Tab-separated table of C-alpha atoms and ligand atoms in Angstrom:
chain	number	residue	atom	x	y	z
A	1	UNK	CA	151.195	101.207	64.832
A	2	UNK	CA	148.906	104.305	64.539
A	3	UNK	CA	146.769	104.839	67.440
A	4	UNK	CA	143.443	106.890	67.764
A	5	UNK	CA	144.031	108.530	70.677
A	6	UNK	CA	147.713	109.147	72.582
A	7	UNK	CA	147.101	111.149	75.655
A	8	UNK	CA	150.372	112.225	77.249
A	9	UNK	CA	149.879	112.193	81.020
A	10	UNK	CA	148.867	109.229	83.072
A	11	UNK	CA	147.672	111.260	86.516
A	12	UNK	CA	143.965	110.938	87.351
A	13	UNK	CA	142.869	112.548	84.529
A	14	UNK	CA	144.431	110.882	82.200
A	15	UNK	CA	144.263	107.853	83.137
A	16	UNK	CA	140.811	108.102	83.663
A	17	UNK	CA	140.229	109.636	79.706
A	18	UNK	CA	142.057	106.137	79.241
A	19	UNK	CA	139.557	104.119	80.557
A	20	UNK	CA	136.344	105.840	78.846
A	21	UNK	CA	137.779	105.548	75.661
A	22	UNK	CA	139.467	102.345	76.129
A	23	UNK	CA	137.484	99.677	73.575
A	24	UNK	CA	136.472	102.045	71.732
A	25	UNK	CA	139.527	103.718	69.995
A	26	UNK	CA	142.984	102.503	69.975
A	27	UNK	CA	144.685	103.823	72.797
A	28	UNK	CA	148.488	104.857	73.913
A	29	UNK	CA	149.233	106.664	77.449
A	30	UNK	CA	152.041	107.962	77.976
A	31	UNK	CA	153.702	108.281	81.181
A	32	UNK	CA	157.016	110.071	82.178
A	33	UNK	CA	157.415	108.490	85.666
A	34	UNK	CA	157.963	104.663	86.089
A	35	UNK	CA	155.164	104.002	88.625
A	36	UNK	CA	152.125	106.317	89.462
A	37	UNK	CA	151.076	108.293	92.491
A	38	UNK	CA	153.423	110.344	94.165
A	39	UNK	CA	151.977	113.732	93.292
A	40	UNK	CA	151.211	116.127	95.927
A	41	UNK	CA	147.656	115.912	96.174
A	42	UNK	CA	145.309	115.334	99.712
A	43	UNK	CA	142.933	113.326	97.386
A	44	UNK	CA	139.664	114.845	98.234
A	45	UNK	CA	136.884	114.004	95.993
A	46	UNK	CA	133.370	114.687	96.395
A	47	UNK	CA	131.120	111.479	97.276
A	48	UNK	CA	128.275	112.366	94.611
A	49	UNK	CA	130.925	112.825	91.648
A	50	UNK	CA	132.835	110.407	92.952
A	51	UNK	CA	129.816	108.170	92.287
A	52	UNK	CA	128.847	109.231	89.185
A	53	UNK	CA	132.048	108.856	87.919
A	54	UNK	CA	132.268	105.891	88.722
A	55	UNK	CA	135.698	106.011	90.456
A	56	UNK	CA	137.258	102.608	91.948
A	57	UNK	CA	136.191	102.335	95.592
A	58	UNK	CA	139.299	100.719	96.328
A	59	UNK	CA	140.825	104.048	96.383
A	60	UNK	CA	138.967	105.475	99.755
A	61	UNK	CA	140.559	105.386	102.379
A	62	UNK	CA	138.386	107.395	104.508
A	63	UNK	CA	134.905	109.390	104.187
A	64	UNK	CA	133.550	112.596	105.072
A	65	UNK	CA	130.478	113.390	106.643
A	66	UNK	CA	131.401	117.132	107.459
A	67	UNK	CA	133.276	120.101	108.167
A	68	UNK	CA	134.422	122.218	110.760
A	69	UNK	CA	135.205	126.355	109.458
A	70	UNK	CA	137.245	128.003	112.162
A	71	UNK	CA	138.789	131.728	111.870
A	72	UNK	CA	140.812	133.306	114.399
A	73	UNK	CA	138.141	133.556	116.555
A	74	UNK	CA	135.254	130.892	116.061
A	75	UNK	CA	133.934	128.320	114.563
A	76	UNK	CA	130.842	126.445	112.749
A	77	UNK	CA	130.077	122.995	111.750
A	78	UNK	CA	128.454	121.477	108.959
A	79	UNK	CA	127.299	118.045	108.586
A	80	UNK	CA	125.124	115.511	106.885
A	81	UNK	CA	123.975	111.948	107.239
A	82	UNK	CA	125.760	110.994	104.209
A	83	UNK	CA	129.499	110.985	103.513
A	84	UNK	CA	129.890	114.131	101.177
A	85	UNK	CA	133.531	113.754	99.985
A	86	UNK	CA	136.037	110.872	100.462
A	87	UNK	CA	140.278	111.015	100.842
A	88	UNK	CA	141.659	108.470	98.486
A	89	UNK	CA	144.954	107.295	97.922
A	90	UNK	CA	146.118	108.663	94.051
A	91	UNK	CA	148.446	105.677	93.788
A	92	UNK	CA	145.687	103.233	93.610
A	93	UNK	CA	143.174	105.365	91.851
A	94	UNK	CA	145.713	105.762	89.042
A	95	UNK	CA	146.716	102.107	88.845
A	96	UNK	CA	142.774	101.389	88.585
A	97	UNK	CA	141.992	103.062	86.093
A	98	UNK	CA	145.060	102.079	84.669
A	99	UNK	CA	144.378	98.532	85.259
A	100	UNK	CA	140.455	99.097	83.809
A	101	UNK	CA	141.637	100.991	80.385
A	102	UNK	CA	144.352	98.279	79.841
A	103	UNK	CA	142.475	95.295	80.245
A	104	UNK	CA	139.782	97.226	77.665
A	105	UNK	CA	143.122	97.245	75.163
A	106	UNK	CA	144.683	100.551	75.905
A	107	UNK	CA	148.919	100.592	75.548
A	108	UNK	CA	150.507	102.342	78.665
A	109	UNK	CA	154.220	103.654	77.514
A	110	UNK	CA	155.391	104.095	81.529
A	111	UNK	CA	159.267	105.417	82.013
A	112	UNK	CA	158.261	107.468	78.737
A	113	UNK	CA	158.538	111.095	78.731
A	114	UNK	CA	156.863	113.349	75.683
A	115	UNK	CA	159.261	115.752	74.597
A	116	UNK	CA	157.747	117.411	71.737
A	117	UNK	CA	155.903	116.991	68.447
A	118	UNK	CA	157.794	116.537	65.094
A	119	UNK	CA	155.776	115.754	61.997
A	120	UNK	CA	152.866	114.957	63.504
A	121	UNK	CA	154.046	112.709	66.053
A	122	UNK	CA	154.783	112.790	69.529
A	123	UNK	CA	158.438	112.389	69.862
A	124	UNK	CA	158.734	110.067	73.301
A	125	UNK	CA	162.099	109.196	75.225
A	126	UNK	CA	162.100	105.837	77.745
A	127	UNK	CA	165.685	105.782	79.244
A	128	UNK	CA	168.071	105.969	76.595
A	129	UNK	CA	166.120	105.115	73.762
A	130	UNK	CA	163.922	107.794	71.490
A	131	UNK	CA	160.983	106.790	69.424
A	132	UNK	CA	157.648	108.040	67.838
A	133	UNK	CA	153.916	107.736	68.547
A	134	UNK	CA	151.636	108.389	65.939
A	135	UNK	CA	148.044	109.130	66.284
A	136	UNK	CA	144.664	110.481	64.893
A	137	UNK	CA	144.256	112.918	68.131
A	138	UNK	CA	146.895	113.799	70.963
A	139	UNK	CA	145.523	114.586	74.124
A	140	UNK	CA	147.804	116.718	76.868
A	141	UNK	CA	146.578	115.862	80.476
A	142	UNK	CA	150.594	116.303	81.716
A	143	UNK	CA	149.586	118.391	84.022
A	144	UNK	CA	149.915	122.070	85.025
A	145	UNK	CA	153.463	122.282	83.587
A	146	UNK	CA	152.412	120.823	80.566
A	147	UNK	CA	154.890	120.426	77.916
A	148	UNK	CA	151.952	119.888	75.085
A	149	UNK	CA	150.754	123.439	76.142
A	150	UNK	CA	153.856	124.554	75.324
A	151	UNK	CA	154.184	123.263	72.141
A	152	UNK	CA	150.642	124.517	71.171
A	153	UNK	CA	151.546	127.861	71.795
A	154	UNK	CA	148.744	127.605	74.610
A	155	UNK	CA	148.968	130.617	77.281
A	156	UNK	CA	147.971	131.737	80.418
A	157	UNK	CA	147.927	134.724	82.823
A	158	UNK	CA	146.761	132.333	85.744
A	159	UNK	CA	148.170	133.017	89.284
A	160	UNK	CA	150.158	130.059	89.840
A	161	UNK	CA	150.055	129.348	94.103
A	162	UNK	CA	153.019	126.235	95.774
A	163	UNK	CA	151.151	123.824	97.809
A	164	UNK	CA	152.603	121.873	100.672
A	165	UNK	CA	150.850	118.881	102.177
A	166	UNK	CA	152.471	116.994	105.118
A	167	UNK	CA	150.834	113.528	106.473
A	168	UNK	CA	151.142	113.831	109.892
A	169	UNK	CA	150.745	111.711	113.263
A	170	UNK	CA	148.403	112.650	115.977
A	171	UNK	CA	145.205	112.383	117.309
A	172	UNK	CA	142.129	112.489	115.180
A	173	UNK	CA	139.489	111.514	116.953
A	174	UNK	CA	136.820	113.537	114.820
A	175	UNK	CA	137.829	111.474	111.435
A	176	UNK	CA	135.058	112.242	109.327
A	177	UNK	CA	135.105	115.885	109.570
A	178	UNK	CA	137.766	117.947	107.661
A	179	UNK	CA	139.044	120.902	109.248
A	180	UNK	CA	139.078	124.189	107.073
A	181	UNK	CA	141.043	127.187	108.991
A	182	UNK	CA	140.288	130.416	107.239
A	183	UNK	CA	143.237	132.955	109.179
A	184	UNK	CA	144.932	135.176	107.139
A	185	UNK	CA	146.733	135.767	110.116
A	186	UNK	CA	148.684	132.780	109.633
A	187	UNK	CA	148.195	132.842	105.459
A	188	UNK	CA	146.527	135.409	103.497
A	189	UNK	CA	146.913	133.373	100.174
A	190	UNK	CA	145.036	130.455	101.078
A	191	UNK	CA	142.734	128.523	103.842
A	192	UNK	CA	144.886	125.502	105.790
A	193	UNK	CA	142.883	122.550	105.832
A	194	UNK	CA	143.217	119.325	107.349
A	195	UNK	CA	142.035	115.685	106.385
A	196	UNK	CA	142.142	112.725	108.629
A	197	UNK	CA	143.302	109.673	106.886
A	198	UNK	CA	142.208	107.715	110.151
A	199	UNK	CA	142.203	108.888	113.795
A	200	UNK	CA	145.583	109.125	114.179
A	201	UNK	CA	146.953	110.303	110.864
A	202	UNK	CA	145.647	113.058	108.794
A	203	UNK	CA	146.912	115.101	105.408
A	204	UNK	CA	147.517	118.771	106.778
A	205	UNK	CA	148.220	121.369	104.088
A	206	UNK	CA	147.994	124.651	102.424
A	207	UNK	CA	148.844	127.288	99.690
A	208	UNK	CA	151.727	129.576	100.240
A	209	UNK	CA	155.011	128.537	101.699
A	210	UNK	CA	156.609	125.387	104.035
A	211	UNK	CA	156.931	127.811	107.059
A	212	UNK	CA	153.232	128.405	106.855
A	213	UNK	CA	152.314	125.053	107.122
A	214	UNK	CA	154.741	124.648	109.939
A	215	UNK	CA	153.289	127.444	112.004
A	216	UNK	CA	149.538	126.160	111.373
A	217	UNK	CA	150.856	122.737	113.119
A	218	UNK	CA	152.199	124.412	115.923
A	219	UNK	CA	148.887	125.884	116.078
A	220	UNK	CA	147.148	122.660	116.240
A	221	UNK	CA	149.523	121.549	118.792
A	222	UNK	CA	151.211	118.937	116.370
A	223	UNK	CA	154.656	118.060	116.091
A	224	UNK	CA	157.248	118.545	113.283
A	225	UNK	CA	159.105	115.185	114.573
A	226	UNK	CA	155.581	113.351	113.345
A	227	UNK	CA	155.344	114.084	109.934
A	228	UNK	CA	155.761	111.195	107.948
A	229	UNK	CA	155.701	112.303	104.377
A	230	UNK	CA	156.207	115.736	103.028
A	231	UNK	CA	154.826	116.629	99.126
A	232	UNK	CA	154.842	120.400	97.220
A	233	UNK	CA	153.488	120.980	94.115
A	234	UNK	CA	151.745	123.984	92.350
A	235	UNK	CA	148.594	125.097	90.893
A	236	UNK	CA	147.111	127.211	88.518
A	237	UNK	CA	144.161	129.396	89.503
A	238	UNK	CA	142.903	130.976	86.200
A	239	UNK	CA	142.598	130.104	82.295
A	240	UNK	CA	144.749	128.834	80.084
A	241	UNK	CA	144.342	129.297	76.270
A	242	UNK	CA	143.273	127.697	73.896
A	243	UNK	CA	142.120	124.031	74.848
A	244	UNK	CA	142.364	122.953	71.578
A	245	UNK	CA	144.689	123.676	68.505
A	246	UNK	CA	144.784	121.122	65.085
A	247	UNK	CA	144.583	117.312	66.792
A	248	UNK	CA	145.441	118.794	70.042
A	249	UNK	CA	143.512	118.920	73.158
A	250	UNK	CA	144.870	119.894	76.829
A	251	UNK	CA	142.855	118.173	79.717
A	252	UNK	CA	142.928	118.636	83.442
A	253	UNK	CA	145.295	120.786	85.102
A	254	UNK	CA	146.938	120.712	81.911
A	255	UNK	CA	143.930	122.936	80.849
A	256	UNK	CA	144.527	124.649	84.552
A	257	UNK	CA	139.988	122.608	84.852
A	258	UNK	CA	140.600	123.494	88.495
A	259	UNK	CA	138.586	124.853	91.333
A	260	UNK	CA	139.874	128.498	92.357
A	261	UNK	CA	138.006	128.177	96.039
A	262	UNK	CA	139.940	124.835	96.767
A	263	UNK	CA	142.335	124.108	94.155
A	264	UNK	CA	140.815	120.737	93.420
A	265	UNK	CA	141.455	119.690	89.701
A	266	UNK	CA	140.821	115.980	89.746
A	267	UNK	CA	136.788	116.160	89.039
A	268	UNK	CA	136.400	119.251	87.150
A	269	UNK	CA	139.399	117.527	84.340
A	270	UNK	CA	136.792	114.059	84.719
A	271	UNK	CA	134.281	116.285	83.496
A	272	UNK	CA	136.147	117.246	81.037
A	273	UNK	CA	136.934	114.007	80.072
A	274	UNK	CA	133.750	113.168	79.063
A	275	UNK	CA	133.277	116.012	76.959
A	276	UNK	CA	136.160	115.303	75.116
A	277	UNK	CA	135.437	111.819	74.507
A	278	UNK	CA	132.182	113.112	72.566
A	279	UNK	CA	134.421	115.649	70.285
A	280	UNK	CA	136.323	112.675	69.443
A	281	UNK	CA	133.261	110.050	68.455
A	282	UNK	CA	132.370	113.367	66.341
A	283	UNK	CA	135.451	113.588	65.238
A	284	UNK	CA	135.558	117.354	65.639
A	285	UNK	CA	137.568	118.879	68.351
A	286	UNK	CA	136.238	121.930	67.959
A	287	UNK	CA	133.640	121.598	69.612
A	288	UNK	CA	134.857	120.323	73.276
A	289	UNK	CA	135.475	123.611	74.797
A	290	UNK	CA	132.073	124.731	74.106
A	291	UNK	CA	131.146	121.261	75.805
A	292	UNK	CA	133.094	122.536	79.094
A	293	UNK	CA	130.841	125.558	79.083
A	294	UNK	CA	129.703	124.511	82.825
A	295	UNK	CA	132.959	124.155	83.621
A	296	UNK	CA	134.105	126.924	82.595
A	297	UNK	CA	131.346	129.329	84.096
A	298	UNK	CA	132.419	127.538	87.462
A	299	UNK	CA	136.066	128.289	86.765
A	300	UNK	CA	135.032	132.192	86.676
A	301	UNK	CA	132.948	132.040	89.284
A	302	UNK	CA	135.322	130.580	91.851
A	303	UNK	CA	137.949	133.331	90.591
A	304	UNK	CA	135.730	136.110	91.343
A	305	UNK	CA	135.667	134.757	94.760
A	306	UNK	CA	139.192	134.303	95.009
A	307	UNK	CA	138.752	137.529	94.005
A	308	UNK	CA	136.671	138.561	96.913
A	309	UNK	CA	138.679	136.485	99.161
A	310	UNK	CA	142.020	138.515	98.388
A	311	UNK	CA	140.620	141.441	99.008
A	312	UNK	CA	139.086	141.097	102.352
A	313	UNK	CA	140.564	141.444	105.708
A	314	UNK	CA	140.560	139.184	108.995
A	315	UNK	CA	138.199	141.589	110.595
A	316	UNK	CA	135.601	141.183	107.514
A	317	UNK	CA	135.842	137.692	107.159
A	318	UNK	CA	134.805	136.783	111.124
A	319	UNK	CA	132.035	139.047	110.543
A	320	UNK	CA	131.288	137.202	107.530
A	321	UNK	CA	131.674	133.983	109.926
A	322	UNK	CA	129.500	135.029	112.592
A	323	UNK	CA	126.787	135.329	109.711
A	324	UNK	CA	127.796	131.469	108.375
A	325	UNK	CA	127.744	130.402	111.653
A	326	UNK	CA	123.758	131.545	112.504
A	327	UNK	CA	121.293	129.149	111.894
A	328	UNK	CA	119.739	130.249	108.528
A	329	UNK	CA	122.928	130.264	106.721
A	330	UNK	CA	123.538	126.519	107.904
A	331	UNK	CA	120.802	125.434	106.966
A	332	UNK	CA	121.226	126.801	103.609
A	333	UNK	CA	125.038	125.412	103.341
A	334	UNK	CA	123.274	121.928	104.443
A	335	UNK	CA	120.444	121.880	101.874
A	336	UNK	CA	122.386	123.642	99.025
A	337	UNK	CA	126.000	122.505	99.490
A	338	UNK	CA	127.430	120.664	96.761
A	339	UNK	CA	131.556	119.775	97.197
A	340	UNK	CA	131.830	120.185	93.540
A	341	UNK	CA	129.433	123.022	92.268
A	342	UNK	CA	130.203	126.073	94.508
A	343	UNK	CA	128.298	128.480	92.816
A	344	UNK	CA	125.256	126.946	93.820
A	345	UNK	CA	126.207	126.806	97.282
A	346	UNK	CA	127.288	130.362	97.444
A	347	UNK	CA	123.998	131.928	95.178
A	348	UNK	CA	121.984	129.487	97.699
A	349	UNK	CA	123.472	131.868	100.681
A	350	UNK	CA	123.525	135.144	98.480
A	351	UNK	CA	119.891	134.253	97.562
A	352	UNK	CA	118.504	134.791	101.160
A	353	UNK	CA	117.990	137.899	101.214
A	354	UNK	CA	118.194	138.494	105.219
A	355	UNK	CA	121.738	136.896	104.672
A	356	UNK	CA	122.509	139.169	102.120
A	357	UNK	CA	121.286	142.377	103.720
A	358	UNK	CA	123.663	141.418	106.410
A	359	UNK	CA	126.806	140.590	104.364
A	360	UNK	CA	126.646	143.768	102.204
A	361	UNK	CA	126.766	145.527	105.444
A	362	UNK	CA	130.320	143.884	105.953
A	363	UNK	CA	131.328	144.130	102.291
A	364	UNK	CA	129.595	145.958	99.984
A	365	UNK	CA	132.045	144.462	97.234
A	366	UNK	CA	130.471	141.596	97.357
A	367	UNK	CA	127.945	142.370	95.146
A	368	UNK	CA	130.885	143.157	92.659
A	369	UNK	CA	132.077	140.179	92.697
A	370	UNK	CA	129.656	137.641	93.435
A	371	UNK	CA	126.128	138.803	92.259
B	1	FAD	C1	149.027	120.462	97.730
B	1	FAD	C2	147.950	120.081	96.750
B	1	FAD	C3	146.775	119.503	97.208
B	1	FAD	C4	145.760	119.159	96.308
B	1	FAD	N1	144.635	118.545	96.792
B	1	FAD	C5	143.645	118.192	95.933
B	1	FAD	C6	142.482	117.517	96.400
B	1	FAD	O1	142.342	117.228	97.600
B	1	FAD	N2	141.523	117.195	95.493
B	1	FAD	C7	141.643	117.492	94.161
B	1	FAD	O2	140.720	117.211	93.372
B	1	FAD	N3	142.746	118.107	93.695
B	1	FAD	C8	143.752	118.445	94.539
B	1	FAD	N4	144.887	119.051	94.062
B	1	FAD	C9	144.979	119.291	92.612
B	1	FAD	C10	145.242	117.966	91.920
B	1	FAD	O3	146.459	117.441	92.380
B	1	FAD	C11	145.269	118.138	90.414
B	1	FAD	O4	144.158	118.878	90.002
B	1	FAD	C12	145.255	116.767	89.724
B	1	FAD	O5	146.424	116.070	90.038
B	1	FAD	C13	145.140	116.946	88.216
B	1	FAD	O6	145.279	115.713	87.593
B	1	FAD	P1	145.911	115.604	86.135
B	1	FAD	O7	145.824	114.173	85.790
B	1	FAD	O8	145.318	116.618	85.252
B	1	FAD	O9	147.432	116.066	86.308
B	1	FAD	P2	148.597	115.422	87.182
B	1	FAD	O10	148.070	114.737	88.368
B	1	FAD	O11	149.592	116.504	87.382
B	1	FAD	O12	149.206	114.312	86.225
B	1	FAD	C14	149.986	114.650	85.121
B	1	FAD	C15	150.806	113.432	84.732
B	1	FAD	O13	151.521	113.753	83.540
B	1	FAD	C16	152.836	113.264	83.653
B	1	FAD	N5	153.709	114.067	82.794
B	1	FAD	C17	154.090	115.357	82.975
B	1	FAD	N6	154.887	115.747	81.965
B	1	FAD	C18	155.008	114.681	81.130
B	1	FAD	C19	155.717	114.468	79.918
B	1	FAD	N7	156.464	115.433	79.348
B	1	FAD	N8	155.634	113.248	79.325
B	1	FAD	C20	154.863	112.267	79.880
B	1	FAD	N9	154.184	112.414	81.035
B	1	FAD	C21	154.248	113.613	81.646
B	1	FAD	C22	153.177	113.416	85.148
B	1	FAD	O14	154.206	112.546	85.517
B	1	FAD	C23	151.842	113.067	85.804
B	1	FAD	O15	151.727	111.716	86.101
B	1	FAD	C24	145.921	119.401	94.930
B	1	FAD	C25	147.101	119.983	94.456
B	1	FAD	C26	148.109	120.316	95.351
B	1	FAD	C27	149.379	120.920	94.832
């Protein structure tokens, strides 16, 4: 059989491309690992996308209402009435959507891993046996190793970072605030943040390396001896070109659609998604990275902060926290702040111009790079 669409990948993303086009076009997904989840990933998705999305809510396992910042030094707090992002567990967001897009009539090749194209079709492998999957339009949401970016010739001069996330026991009494520790002291690549699951287990985790991690527990006065699951994986900060070549599209961190500020990747490549389901009905996929513009304006953004981030010191960056931490600026974080758009958070702050005054002061670069 010929499908419409074969998207190579079954992580969030592509799972969730599944589902929108599911009914509509004959679909294959094909999957290299037997079961999903497993991925190193805290799972934090902003509530408002999260909505609109319309993501199954029997993936939350906890919500959000806040945050906590703390440097070396101090500290500020930000918090609504409404939860603003939620921790899910990937294993049973994946096997929803899953579940949705095969009960609209998609066909899910699990244990099946793409190994290349040849002829125009996507040459599979499921144990010992090799095979062919033809269709109209392949779609690469493999992630950001991504063998179909390979074999487009896509390429990228991205700064690839290793996460490490560790689920940890303790005590977590404040469970709907996540903690974000900005100390380059401890890590200069990358903020440690931590997540309660519930109040006594929470997903702890950073950029950089293993021992990092392990001294940012010690820190927080939690035990090695309690972790009870341990997952690395990488990201890619930056662009990765082109999206599109013949048939061929890349999606999510396939197409490295991730934020640089946080290294979330699961609702920029939804976004994406959605675009590319329109180039497909218009049967032109030339036009869906034109359709990512937003995206892709947000992409540069939060790598001009990176950026900015990488090039400050510890000393800037508490003065730049006593200046979050005064009342105007938190009120402008808690009118302005959107989990998923941070340019509009960050030109909300850079937009006062008492703020601003104050923060050139610190870093005159900033205008550089932000404004
Ligand atoms: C430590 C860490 C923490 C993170 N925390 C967050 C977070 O809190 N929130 C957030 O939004 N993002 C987070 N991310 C990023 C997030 O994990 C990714 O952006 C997200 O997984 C992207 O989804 P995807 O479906 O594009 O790719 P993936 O989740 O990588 O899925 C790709 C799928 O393709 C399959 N595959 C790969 N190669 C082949 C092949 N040859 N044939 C067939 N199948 C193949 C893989 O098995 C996998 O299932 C984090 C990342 C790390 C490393």
């Amino acid at each position: 059989m010929k499908y419409d669409v074969a998207i190579i990948g079954g992580g969030p993303v592509g799972n969730y491309l599944a589902d929108l086009l599911a009914g509509e076009f004959n679909i294959a997904l094909i999957e290299a690992k037997t079961s999903f989840g497993g991925k190193a990933c805290t799972g934090i998705i902003g509530a408002e996308s999260y909505e609109k999305l319309n993501l199954p809510r029997e993936a939350i396992l906890n919500e959000f209402t806040g945050a906590v910042f703390y440097s070396r030094i101090q500290s500020f707090e930000i918090k609504r009435k409404t939860p603003q992002a939620y921790i899910v567990d990937r294993k049973v967001l994946e096997k929803s959507l899953a579940e949705r897009a095969i009960k609209k009539g998609a066909e899910y090749y699990m244990g099946t891993k793409f190994l290349g194209f040849k002829n125009g079709k996507a040459l599979v492998q499921r144990f010992n046996e090799r095979f062919e999957i033809e269709a109209d339009f392949y779609v690469g949401a493999d992630g950001v190793s991504s063998k179909v970016a390979q074999e487009i010739g896509a390429k990228t001069e991205a700064e690839f970072l290793s996460g490490y996330e560790v689920e940890v026991v303790g005590e977590f009494p404040r469970k709907d605030f996540v903690e974000v520790w900005v100390n380059k002291d401890i890590n200069d690549e990358f903020f440690m943040w931590v997540a309660p699951v519930n109040e006594s287990l929470a997903r702890i985790g950073t950029f950089g390396s293993y021992d990092v991690l392990m001294r940012f527990l010690r820190l927080k006065l939690l035990n090695e001896t309690k972790i009870i699951e341990i997952k690395a994986g990488n990201v890619g900060l930056g662009f990765r070109k082109p999206w599109v070549k013949g048939n061929v599209a890349l999606l999510g961190d396939a197409a490295l659609q991730i934020k640089p500020l946080t290294a979330g990747g699961i609702v920029y490549g939804m976004l994406c998604a959605h675009a590319l389901r329109h180039a497909i009905r218009k049967n032109d996929l030339s036009i869906y990275e034109k359709l990512c513009g937003d995206i892709k304006k947000q992409i540069a953004f939060g790598l001009r902060v990176r950026r900015l981030f990488k090039a400050l010191d510890q000393e800037k960056i508490e003065k730049l926290f006593e200046i979050l931490s005064s009342k105007e600026a938190i009120d402008v974080i808690e009118n302005y702040a959107d989990f998923d758009d941070h340019r509009k958070t960050i030109t909300a702050l850079v937009k006062q111009p008492r703020l601003l005054a104050k923060a050139l002061r610190i870093t005159p670069m900033l205008l550089r790079y932000l404004v």
